Structure formats: structure tokens, C-alpha cells
Amino acid sequence: MCLVSDFNGDGFNDVVIGNFINPPTEEGYLVLYEYPKWTKRYVARANLEAGGAVIDINGDGRLDIVAGQPFYGHELYWFENSLEPEELWTRHVIDNSFQKYHDQAVGDLDNDGEDEILVPSQLAKVLVYYDVPSDPTVSPWPKECRHLICENISVEGLAIVDLDGDGKTRLLQDQTFSSLQKPRAENGRGKFLENYMRELTEGSCFLKLGFKQQI
């Protein structure tokens, strides 16, 4: 996991990196590198899958992080950015219902003026989003905060965008690459790339809340 944003509020972007240990005999680290000297600071411990998202969940003006466990874990977290530079960030559980939280995104999915958190679970094969509860420190978050968008789908990559400028957000996602891989020798390199790109676009979903359309 690698995220770039201004985590210490000094007006410059910093870098946060997370990892996981396999087998999970111990927890990995969430490490903050602060601009301009890239000072290294351990801010939390957790085993984290690729992805992650940045959002000020508790409204204190500090950017927090959302990330989840890898294939052997069921917990989706948010890490509360500490107001004190030398304090560890507090880890909160958002959900523990699914498995392998690969990629997250933040945006106003239901056009209510507030950001939600978009999360796929590759092994549970669902795509859900979460409203931030009034008390985000409760662990896990209340079930009514979670909304199912799509099931029987394994997602690799996410974006929340207003594609046509009408003020409404859409979800752009792709299925995992595992079903698209073919030997490069098949029909030569050019034919492989032609088939790959066709299957990649045909397998992608353009989602607007309420309908799904192939692109």
C-alpha cells in the first residue's frame, strides 16, 4: 500500500507505505515519510492489502487512512491520524464481514454532498460502500452504514468520476486480471495484445447507482 497526501498539515505531500506479513506471525507496519527530509516514522501496525484511500473521517482537519487486510484477513480499518506528531495513529475496525480488501476509493457516491468509502472484497466477491457514521470510532461500524452495489464480482482497480459533467458520480471498475491472462505465444504478440485489450474492455463495468452498462 502506498499513499501520497499532506498527512501532517504542513502544506506539502508526504508518503505513507503499508505492508503485510505472510504467514501472519506478526503485524506489518504503516510508515510515514515526511517531506522534505523524508523523515521515517512508524505510525501504526497492521497487515494491509494493496490499495488504501485518504479521507478526513472524523472531521478534525487531519487526513486519515482506510485500508484492509489481505487474503487471510477479514478486517477493514481506518487509521485515525494523531493530532500529536509523536503519537501512534489509532486503528479502528470499519467491518469484519468480508475477506481480502483490495483497493478502496472515496467520493460522493449517492450525491448527498458527503463522501462515502467504496470498497471491494475480492474473495467475498462484493462491491460495497460505507456512509461514515456519526461516531466513526465505534468498531465495527453499524451495518446500516454499509450498502451493497454489486455481488459475484472480483474487482481490481477503482475510480469515482463524473464522466459527462452532469454533476453525478459514476463508478469505474475492472474485473481481476486472472481470467484474462493468456500465453504470449498464442497467435503471436500482436494477436495476444489485440485479444487482451478486447477482453479487458468487454469485461469492464461502468456502474452508475441503479444500473450497470458494458463499455
PDB file of C-alpha atoms in Angstrom:
ATOM      1  CA  MET A   1       0.000   0.000   0.000  1.00  0.00           C
ATOM      2  CA  CYS A   2       1.347   3.438  -0.922  1.00  0.00           C
ATOM      3  CA  LEU A   3      -0.478   6.762  -0.471  1.00  0.00           C
ATOM      4  CA  VAL A   4       0.635  10.326  -1.151  1.00  0.00           C
ATOM      5  CA  SER A   5      -1.013  13.267   0.629  1.00  0.00           C
ATOM      6  CA  ASP A   6      -0.359  16.010   3.197  1.00  0.00           C
ATOM      7  CA  PHE A   7      -0.687  13.939   6.364  1.00  0.00           C
ATOM      8  CA  ASN A   8       0.974  16.372   8.792  1.00  0.00           C
ATOM      9  CA  GLY A   9      -0.771  19.539   7.590  1.00  0.00           C
ATOM     10  CA  ASP A  10       2.343  21.483   6.598  1.00  0.00           C
ATOM     11  CA  GLY A  11       1.167  22.106   3.037  1.00  0.00           C
ATOM     12  CA  PHE A  12       3.463  19.529   1.429  1.00  0.00           C
ATOM     13  CA  ASN A  13       2.723  15.973   0.374  1.00  0.00           C
ATOM     14  CA  ASP A  14       4.070  13.110   2.428  1.00  0.00           C
ATOM     15  CA  VAL A  15       4.151   9.369   1.698  1.00  0.00           C
ATOM     16  CA  VAL A  16       2.600   6.505   3.680  1.00  0.00           C
ATOM     17  CA  ILE A  17       3.536   2.887   2.959  1.00  0.00           C
ATOM     18  CA  GLY A  18       1.961  -0.254   4.448  1.00  0.00           C
ATOM     19  CA  ASN A  19       2.696  -3.960   4.105  1.00  0.00           C
ATOM     20  CA  PHE A  20       1.609  -7.383   5.309  1.00  0.00           C
ATOM     21  CA  ILE A  21       3.411 -10.403   6.749  1.00  0.00           C
ATOM     22  CA  ASN A  22       2.763 -13.863   5.306  1.00  0.00           C
ATOM     23  CA  PRO A  23       2.210 -16.079   7.174  1.00  0.00           C
ATOM     24  CA  PRO A  24       0.722 -13.619   9.688  1.00  0.00           C
ATOM     25  CA  THR A  25       3.035 -14.448  12.584  1.00  0.00           C
ATOM     26  CA  GLU A  26       3.142 -10.707  13.331  1.00  0.00           C
ATOM     27  CA  GLU A  27       1.680  -7.488  12.006  1.00  0.00           C
ATOM     28  CA  GLY A  28       3.211  -5.296   9.348  1.00  0.00           C
ATOM     29  CA  TYR A  29       3.821  -1.562   9.633  1.00  0.00           C
ATOM     30  CA  LEU A  30       2.238   1.664   8.477  1.00  0.00           C
ATOM     31  CA  VAL A  31       5.158   4.010   7.846  1.00  0.00           C
ATOM     32  CA  LEU A  32       5.013   7.780   7.262  1.00  0.00           C
ATOM     33  CA  TYR A  33       7.753   9.558   5.309  1.00  0.00           C
ATOM     34  CA  GLU A  34       7.542  13.321   5.890  1.00  0.00           C
ATOM     35  CA  TYR A  35       8.650  15.926   3.373  1.00  0.00           C
ATOM     36  CA  PRO A  36      11.225  17.481   2.875  1.00  0.00           C
ATOM     37  CA  LYS A  37      13.801  15.226   4.562  1.00  0.00           C
ATOM     38  CA  TRP A  38      11.587  12.136   4.221  1.00  0.00           C
ATOM     39  CA  THR A  39      11.827  11.506   7.924  1.00  0.00           C
ATOM     40  CA  LYS A  40      10.666   7.950   8.610  1.00  0.00           C
ATOM     41  CA  ARG A  41       8.090   7.403  11.344  1.00  0.00           C
ATOM     42  CA  TYR A  42       6.143   4.271  12.271  1.00  0.00           C
ATOM     43  CA  VAL A  43       2.554   5.366  12.856  1.00  0.00           C
ATOM     44  CA  ALA A  44       0.627   2.067  13.224  1.00  0.00           C
ATOM     45  CA  ARG A  45       0.799  -1.699  12.877  1.00  0.00           C
ATOM     46  CA  ALA A  46      -1.442  -3.867  10.699  1.00  0.00           C
ATOM     47  CA  ASN A  47      -1.297  -6.378   7.865  1.00  0.00           C
ATOM     48  CA  LEU A  48      -2.586  -4.439   4.847  1.00  0.00           C
ATOM     49  CA  GLU A  49      -3.511  -5.378   1.281  1.00  0.00           C
ATOM     50  CA  ALA A  50      -2.686  -3.188  -1.734  1.00  0.00           C
ATOM     51  CA  GLY A  51      -4.855  -0.120  -2.166  1.00  0.00           C
ATOM     52  CA  GLY A  52      -5.807   2.332   0.554  1.00  0.00           C
ATOM     53  CA  ALA A  53      -7.644   5.647   0.479  1.00  0.00           C
ATOM     54  CA  VAL A  54      -7.277   9.042   2.152  1.00  0.00           C
ATOM     55  CA  ILE A  55     -10.188  10.820   3.857  1.00  0.00           C
ATOM     56  CA  ASP A  56     -10.742  13.011   6.922  1.00  0.00           C
ATOM     57  CA  ILE A  57     -13.174  10.631   8.595  1.00  0.00           C
ATOM     58  CA  ASN A  58     -13.669  12.381  11.941  1.00  0.00           C
ATOM     59  CA  GLY A  59     -13.604  15.957  10.622  1.00  0.00           C
ATOM     60  CA  ASP A  60     -10.649  17.110  12.720  1.00  0.00           C
ATOM     61  CA  GLY A  61      -8.776  18.536   9.736  1.00  0.00           C
ATOM     62  CA  ARG A  62      -6.253  15.694   9.618  1.00  0.00           C
ATOM     63  CA  LEU A  63      -6.255  13.164   6.793  1.00  0.00           C
ATOM     64  CA  ASP A  64      -6.930   9.592   7.898  1.00  0.00           C
ATOM     65  CA  ILE A  65      -6.345   6.342   6.006  1.00  0.00           C
ATOM     66  CA  VAL A  66      -8.677   3.489   5.023  1.00  0.00           C
ATOM     67  CA  ALA A  67      -7.126   0.096   4.219  1.00  0.00           C
ATOM     68  CA  GLY A  68      -7.935  -3.581   4.703  1.00  0.00           C
ATOM     69  CA  GLN A  69      -6.368  -6.927   5.384  1.00  0.00           C
ATOM     70  CA  PRO A  70      -5.022  -9.253   2.657  1.00  0.00           C
ATOM     71  CA  PHE A  71      -6.286 -12.701   1.617  1.00  0.00           C
ATOM     72  CA  TYR A  72      -6.090 -14.232   5.091  1.00  0.00           C
ATOM     73  CA  GLY A  73      -7.883 -11.399   6.898  1.00  0.00           C
ATOM     74  CA  HIS A  74     -11.434 -10.128   7.359  1.00  0.00           C
ATOM     75  CA  GLU A  75     -10.909  -6.653   8.827  1.00  0.00           C
ATOM     76  CA  LEU A  76     -11.276  -3.309   7.072  1.00  0.00           C
ATOM     77  CA  TYR A  77      -9.680  -0.449   9.051  1.00  0.00           C
ATOM     78  CA  TRP A  78      -9.473   3.278   9.278  1.00  0.00           C
ATOM     79  CA  PHE A  79      -6.397   4.766  10.903  1.00  0.00           C
ATOM     80  CA  GLU A  80      -7.015   7.940  12.881  1.00  0.00           C
ATOM     81  CA  ASN A  81      -4.279  10.481  12.250  1.00  0.00           C
ATOM     82  CA  SER A  82      -2.939  11.665  15.592  1.00  0.00           C
ATOM     83  CA  LEU A  83      -3.009  15.364  16.437  1.00  0.00           C
ATOM     84  CA  GLU A  84       0.256  14.831  18.310  1.00  0.00           C
ATOM     85  CA  PRO A  85       3.169  14.213  15.922  1.00  0.00           C
ATOM     86  CA  GLU A  86       4.856  11.572  18.071  1.00  0.00           C
ATOM     87  CA  GLU A  87       1.731   9.577  18.944  1.00  0.00           C
ATOM     88  CA  LEU A  88       0.739   6.394  17.129  1.00  0.00           C
ATOM     89  CA  TRP A  89      -2.362   6.533  14.962  1.00  0.00           C
ATOM     90  CA  THR A  90      -5.416   4.757  16.365  1.00  0.00           C
ATOM     91  CA  ARG A  91      -6.661   1.747  14.402  1.00  0.00           C
ATOM     92  CA  HIS A  92     -10.454   1.338  14.136  1.00  0.00           C
ATOM     93  CA  VAL A  93     -12.391  -1.533  12.530  1.00  0.00           C
ATOM     94  CA  ILE A  94     -14.934  -0.500   9.895  1.00  0.00           C
ATOM     95  CA  ASP A  95     -16.090  -4.019   9.007  1.00  0.00           C
ATOM     96  CA  ASN A  96     -15.081  -7.646   9.547  1.00  0.00           C
ATOM     97  CA  SER A  97     -17.608  -9.336   7.257  1.00  0.00           C
ATOM     98  CA  PHE A  98     -15.563  -9.928   4.114  1.00  0.00           C
ATOM     99  CA  GLN A  99     -12.103 -11.089   3.061  1.00  0.00           C
ATOM    100  CA  LYS A 100      -9.227  -9.501   1.101  1.00  0.00           C
ATOM    101  CA  TYR A 101      -9.949  -5.785   0.729  1.00  0.00           C
ATOM    102  CA  HIS A 102      -8.074  -4.917  -2.452  1.00  0.00           C
ATOM    103  CA  ASP A 103      -8.320  -1.208  -3.412  1.00  0.00           C
ATOM    104  CA  GLN A 104     -10.527   1.499  -1.912  1.00  0.00           C
ATOM    105  CA  ALA A 105     -11.811   4.834  -3.172  1.00  0.00           C
ATOM    106  CA  VAL A 106     -13.507   7.908  -1.692  1.00  0.00           C
ATOM    107  CA  GLY A 107     -16.195  10.102  -3.231  1.00  0.00           C
ATOM    108  CA  ASP A 108     -19.815  11.228  -3.057  1.00  0.00           C
ATOM    109  CA  LEU A 109     -21.414   8.069  -4.404  1.00  0.00           C
ATOM    110  CA  ASP A 110     -25.042   8.841  -3.568  1.00  0.00           C
ATOM    111  CA  ASN A 111     -24.871  12.583  -4.340  1.00  0.00           C
ATOM    112  CA  ASP A 112     -25.776  13.633  -0.807  1.00  0.00           C
ATOM    113  CA  GLY A 113     -22.911  16.126  -0.535  1.00  0.00           C
ATOM    114  CA  GLU A 114     -20.805  13.864   1.696  1.00  0.00           C
ATOM    115  CA  ASP A 115     -18.045  11.448   0.811  1.00  0.00           C
ATOM    116  CA  GLU A 116     -18.536   7.709   1.127  1.00  0.00           C
ATOM    117  CA  ILE A 117     -15.952   4.913   1.112  1.00  0.00           C
ATOM    118  CA  LEU A 118     -16.020   2.453  -1.803  1.00  0.00           C
ATOM    119  CA  VAL A 119     -14.596  -0.986  -1.018  1.00  0.00           C
ATOM    120  CA  PRO A 120     -14.344  -4.268  -2.955  1.00  0.00           C
ATOM    121  CA  SER A 121     -13.701  -7.646  -1.366  1.00  0.00           C
ATOM    122  CA  GLN A 122     -12.078  -9.926  -3.914  1.00  0.00           C
ATOM    123  CA  LEU A 123     -12.672 -13.203  -2.075  1.00  0.00           C
ATOM    124  CA  ALA A 124     -16.210 -12.374  -0.946  1.00  0.00           C
ATOM    125  CA  LYS A 125     -16.828 -11.049  -4.493  1.00  0.00           C
ATOM    126  CA  VAL A 126     -18.763  -7.957  -3.470  1.00  0.00           C
ATOM    127  CA  LEU A 127     -18.514  -4.224  -4.087  1.00  0.00           C
ATOM    128  CA  VAL A 128     -19.906  -2.099  -1.260  1.00  0.00           C
ATOM    129  CA  TYR A 129     -19.787   1.456   0.004  1.00  0.00           C
ATOM    130  CA  TYR A 130     -19.968   2.858   3.529  1.00  0.00           C
ATOM    131  CA  ASP A 131     -21.533   6.002   4.927  1.00  0.00           C
ATOM    132  CA  VAL A 132     -19.397   7.455   7.712  1.00  0.00           C
ATOM    133  CA  PRO A 133     -21.393   7.101  10.959  1.00  0.00           C
ATOM    134  CA  SER A 134     -21.902   9.945  13.412  1.00  0.00           C
ATOM    135  CA  ASP A 135     -19.407   8.229  15.710  1.00  0.00           C
ATOM    136  CA  PRO A 136     -16.756   6.695  13.433  1.00  0.00           C
ATOM    137  CA  THR A 137     -14.753   5.383  16.397  1.00  0.00           C
ATOM    138  CA  VAL A 138     -17.303   2.600  17.044  1.00  0.00           C
ATOM    139  CA  SER A 139     -15.900  -0.757  15.915  1.00  0.00           C
ATOM    140  CA  PRO A 140     -17.176  -2.183  13.665  1.00  0.00           C
ATOM    141  CA  TRP A 141     -19.403   0.416  12.050  1.00  0.00           C
ATOM    142  CA  PRO A 142     -23.183  -0.155  12.212  1.00  0.00           C
ATOM    143  CA  LYS A 143     -24.493  -2.460   9.488  1.00  0.00           C
ATOM    144  CA  GLU A 144     -26.846   0.225   8.186  1.00  0.00           C
ATOM    145  CA  CYS A 145     -23.775   2.206   7.083  1.00  0.00           C
ATOM    146  CA  ARG A 146     -22.918  -0.485   4.522  1.00  0.00           C
ATOM    147  CA  HIS A 147     -24.602  -0.575   1.101  1.00  0.00           C
ATOM    148  CA  LEU A 148     -24.236  -3.366  -1.463  1.00  0.00           C
ATOM    149  CA  ILE A 149     -23.589  -2.189  -5.030  1.00  0.00           C
ATOM    150  CA  CYS A 150     -22.623  -5.390  -6.807  1.00  0.00           C
ATOM    151  CA  GLU A 151     -22.023  -9.050  -5.943  1.00  0.00           C
ATOM    152  CA  ASN A 152     -20.477 -12.063  -7.680  1.00  0.00           C
ATOM    153  CA  ILE A 153     -17.711  -9.758  -8.909  1.00  0.00           C
ATOM    154  CA  SER A 154     -13.994  -9.613  -8.138  1.00  0.00           C
ATOM    155  CA  VAL A 155     -12.691  -6.078  -8.627  1.00  0.00           C
ATOM    156  CA  GLU A 156      -9.170  -4.898  -9.495  1.00  0.00           C
ATOM    157  CA  GLY A 157      -8.895  -1.110  -9.634  1.00  0.00           C
ATOM    158  CA  LEU A 158     -11.469   1.591  -8.870  1.00  0.00           C
ATOM    159  CA  ALA A 159     -12.272   5.166  -9.796  1.00  0.00           C
ATOM    160  CA  ILE A 160     -15.087   7.527  -8.814  1.00  0.00           C
ATOM    161  CA  VAL A 161     -15.599  10.108 -11.545  1.00  0.00           C
ATOM    162  CA  ASP A 162     -18.117  12.446 -13.188  1.00  0.00           C
ATOM    163  CA  LEU A 163     -17.535  11.311 -16.762  1.00  0.00           C
ATOM    164  CA  ASP A 164     -20.067  13.505 -18.563  1.00  0.00           C
ATOM    165  CA  GLY A 165     -20.024  16.634 -16.389  1.00  0.00           C
ATOM    166  CA  ASP A 166     -23.622  16.308 -15.202  1.00  0.00           C
ATOM    167  CA  GLY A 167     -22.632  16.597 -11.539  1.00  0.00           C
ATOM    168  CA  LYS A 168     -23.317  12.927 -10.772  1.00  0.00           C
ATOM    169  CA  THR A 169     -20.556  10.480  -9.915  1.00  0.00           C
ATOM    170  CA  ARG A 170     -20.044   7.134 -11.625  1.00  0.00           C
ATOM    171  CA  LEU A 171     -18.039   4.119 -10.563  1.00  0.00           C
ATOM    172  CA  LEU A 172     -15.479   2.758 -12.967  1.00  0.00           C
ATOM    173  CA  GLN A 173     -14.004  -0.633 -12.141  1.00  0.00           C
ATOM    174  CA  ASP A 174     -12.461  -3.655 -13.762  1.00  0.00           C
ATOM    175  CA  GLN A 175     -12.507  -7.358 -13.015  1.00  0.00           C
ATOM    176  CA  THR A 176      -9.314  -9.030 -11.825  1.00  0.00           C
ATOM    177  CA  PHE A 177      -6.756  -9.869 -14.457  1.00  0.00           C
ATOM    178  CA  SER A 178      -6.530 -13.586 -13.627  1.00  0.00           C
ATOM    179  CA  SER A 179      -9.250 -14.598 -16.090  1.00  0.00           C
ATOM    180  CA  LEU A 180      -7.680 -12.550 -18.892  1.00  0.00           C
ATOM    181  CA  GLN A 181      -4.159 -13.943 -18.880  1.00  0.00           C
ATOM    182  CA  LYS A 182      -3.066 -15.935 -21.932  1.00  0.00           C
ATOM    183  CA  PRO A 183       0.308 -17.275 -23.108  1.00  0.00           C
ATOM    184  CA  ARG A 184       2.136 -14.600 -25.074  1.00  0.00           C
ATOM    185  CA  ALA A 185       2.975 -17.165 -27.752  1.00  0.00           C
ATOM    186  CA  GLU A 186      -0.691 -17.599 -28.713  1.00  0.00           C
ATOM    187  CA  ASN A 187      -1.133 -16.182 -32.236  1.00  0.00           C
ATOM    188  CA  GLY A 188       1.950 -14.016 -31.768  1.00  0.00           C
ATOM    189  CA  ARG A 189       2.460 -10.959 -29.585  1.00  0.00           C
ATOM    190  CA  GLY A 190       0.265  -8.650 -31.684  1.00  0.00           C
ATOM    191  CA  LYS A 191      -2.712 -11.012 -31.604  1.00  0.00           C
ATOM    192  CA  PHE A 192      -2.272 -11.512 -27.873  1.00  0.00           C
ATOM    193  CA  LEU A 193      -2.447  -7.786 -27.226  1.00  0.00           C
ATOM    194  CA  GLU A 194      -5.467  -7.388 -29.513  1.00  0.00           C
ATOM    195  CA  ASN A 195      -7.360 -10.176 -27.728  1.00  0.00           C
ATOM    196  CA  TYR A 196      -6.246  -8.932 -24.317  1.00  0.00           C
ATOM    197  CA  MET A 197      -7.452  -5.379 -24.841  1.00  0.00           C
ATOM    198  CA  ARG A 198     -10.775  -6.539 -26.287  1.00  0.00           C
ATOM    199  CA  GLU A 199     -11.435  -8.845 -23.323  1.00  0.00           C
ATOM    200  CA  LEU A 200     -10.260  -6.187 -20.897  1.00  0.00           C
ATOM    201  CA  THR A 201     -12.758  -3.606 -22.162  1.00  0.00           C
ATOM    202  CA  GLU A 202     -15.570  -6.131 -22.591  1.00  0.00           C
ATOM    203  CA  GLY A 203     -15.035  -7.340 -19.044  1.00  0.00           C
ATOM    204  CA  SER A 204     -15.143  -3.880 -17.532  1.00  0.00           C
ATOM    205  CA  CYS A 205     -18.227  -2.442 -15.908  1.00  0.00           C
ATOM    206  CA  PHE A 206     -19.368   1.156 -15.942  1.00  0.00           C
ATOM    207  CA  LEU A 207     -21.561   1.486 -12.879  1.00  0.00           C
ATOM    208  CA  LYS A 208     -23.972   4.245 -12.042  1.00  0.00           C
ATOM    209  CA  LEU A 209     -26.043   3.706  -8.923  1.00  0.00           C
ATOM    210  CA  GLY A 210     -29.083   1.846 -10.158  1.00  0.00           C
ATOM    211  CA  PHE A 211     -27.716   0.356 -13.396  1.00  0.00           C
ATOM    212  CA  LYS A 212     -24.724  -1.347 -15.000  1.00  0.00           C
ATOM    213  CA  GLN A 213     -23.572  -0.841 -18.565  1.00  0.00           C
ATOM    214  CA  GLN A 214     -20.840  -2.580 -20.553  1.00  0.00           C
ATOM    215  CA  ILE A 215     -18.146  -0.422 -22.176  1.00  0.00           C
TER     216      ILE A 215
END
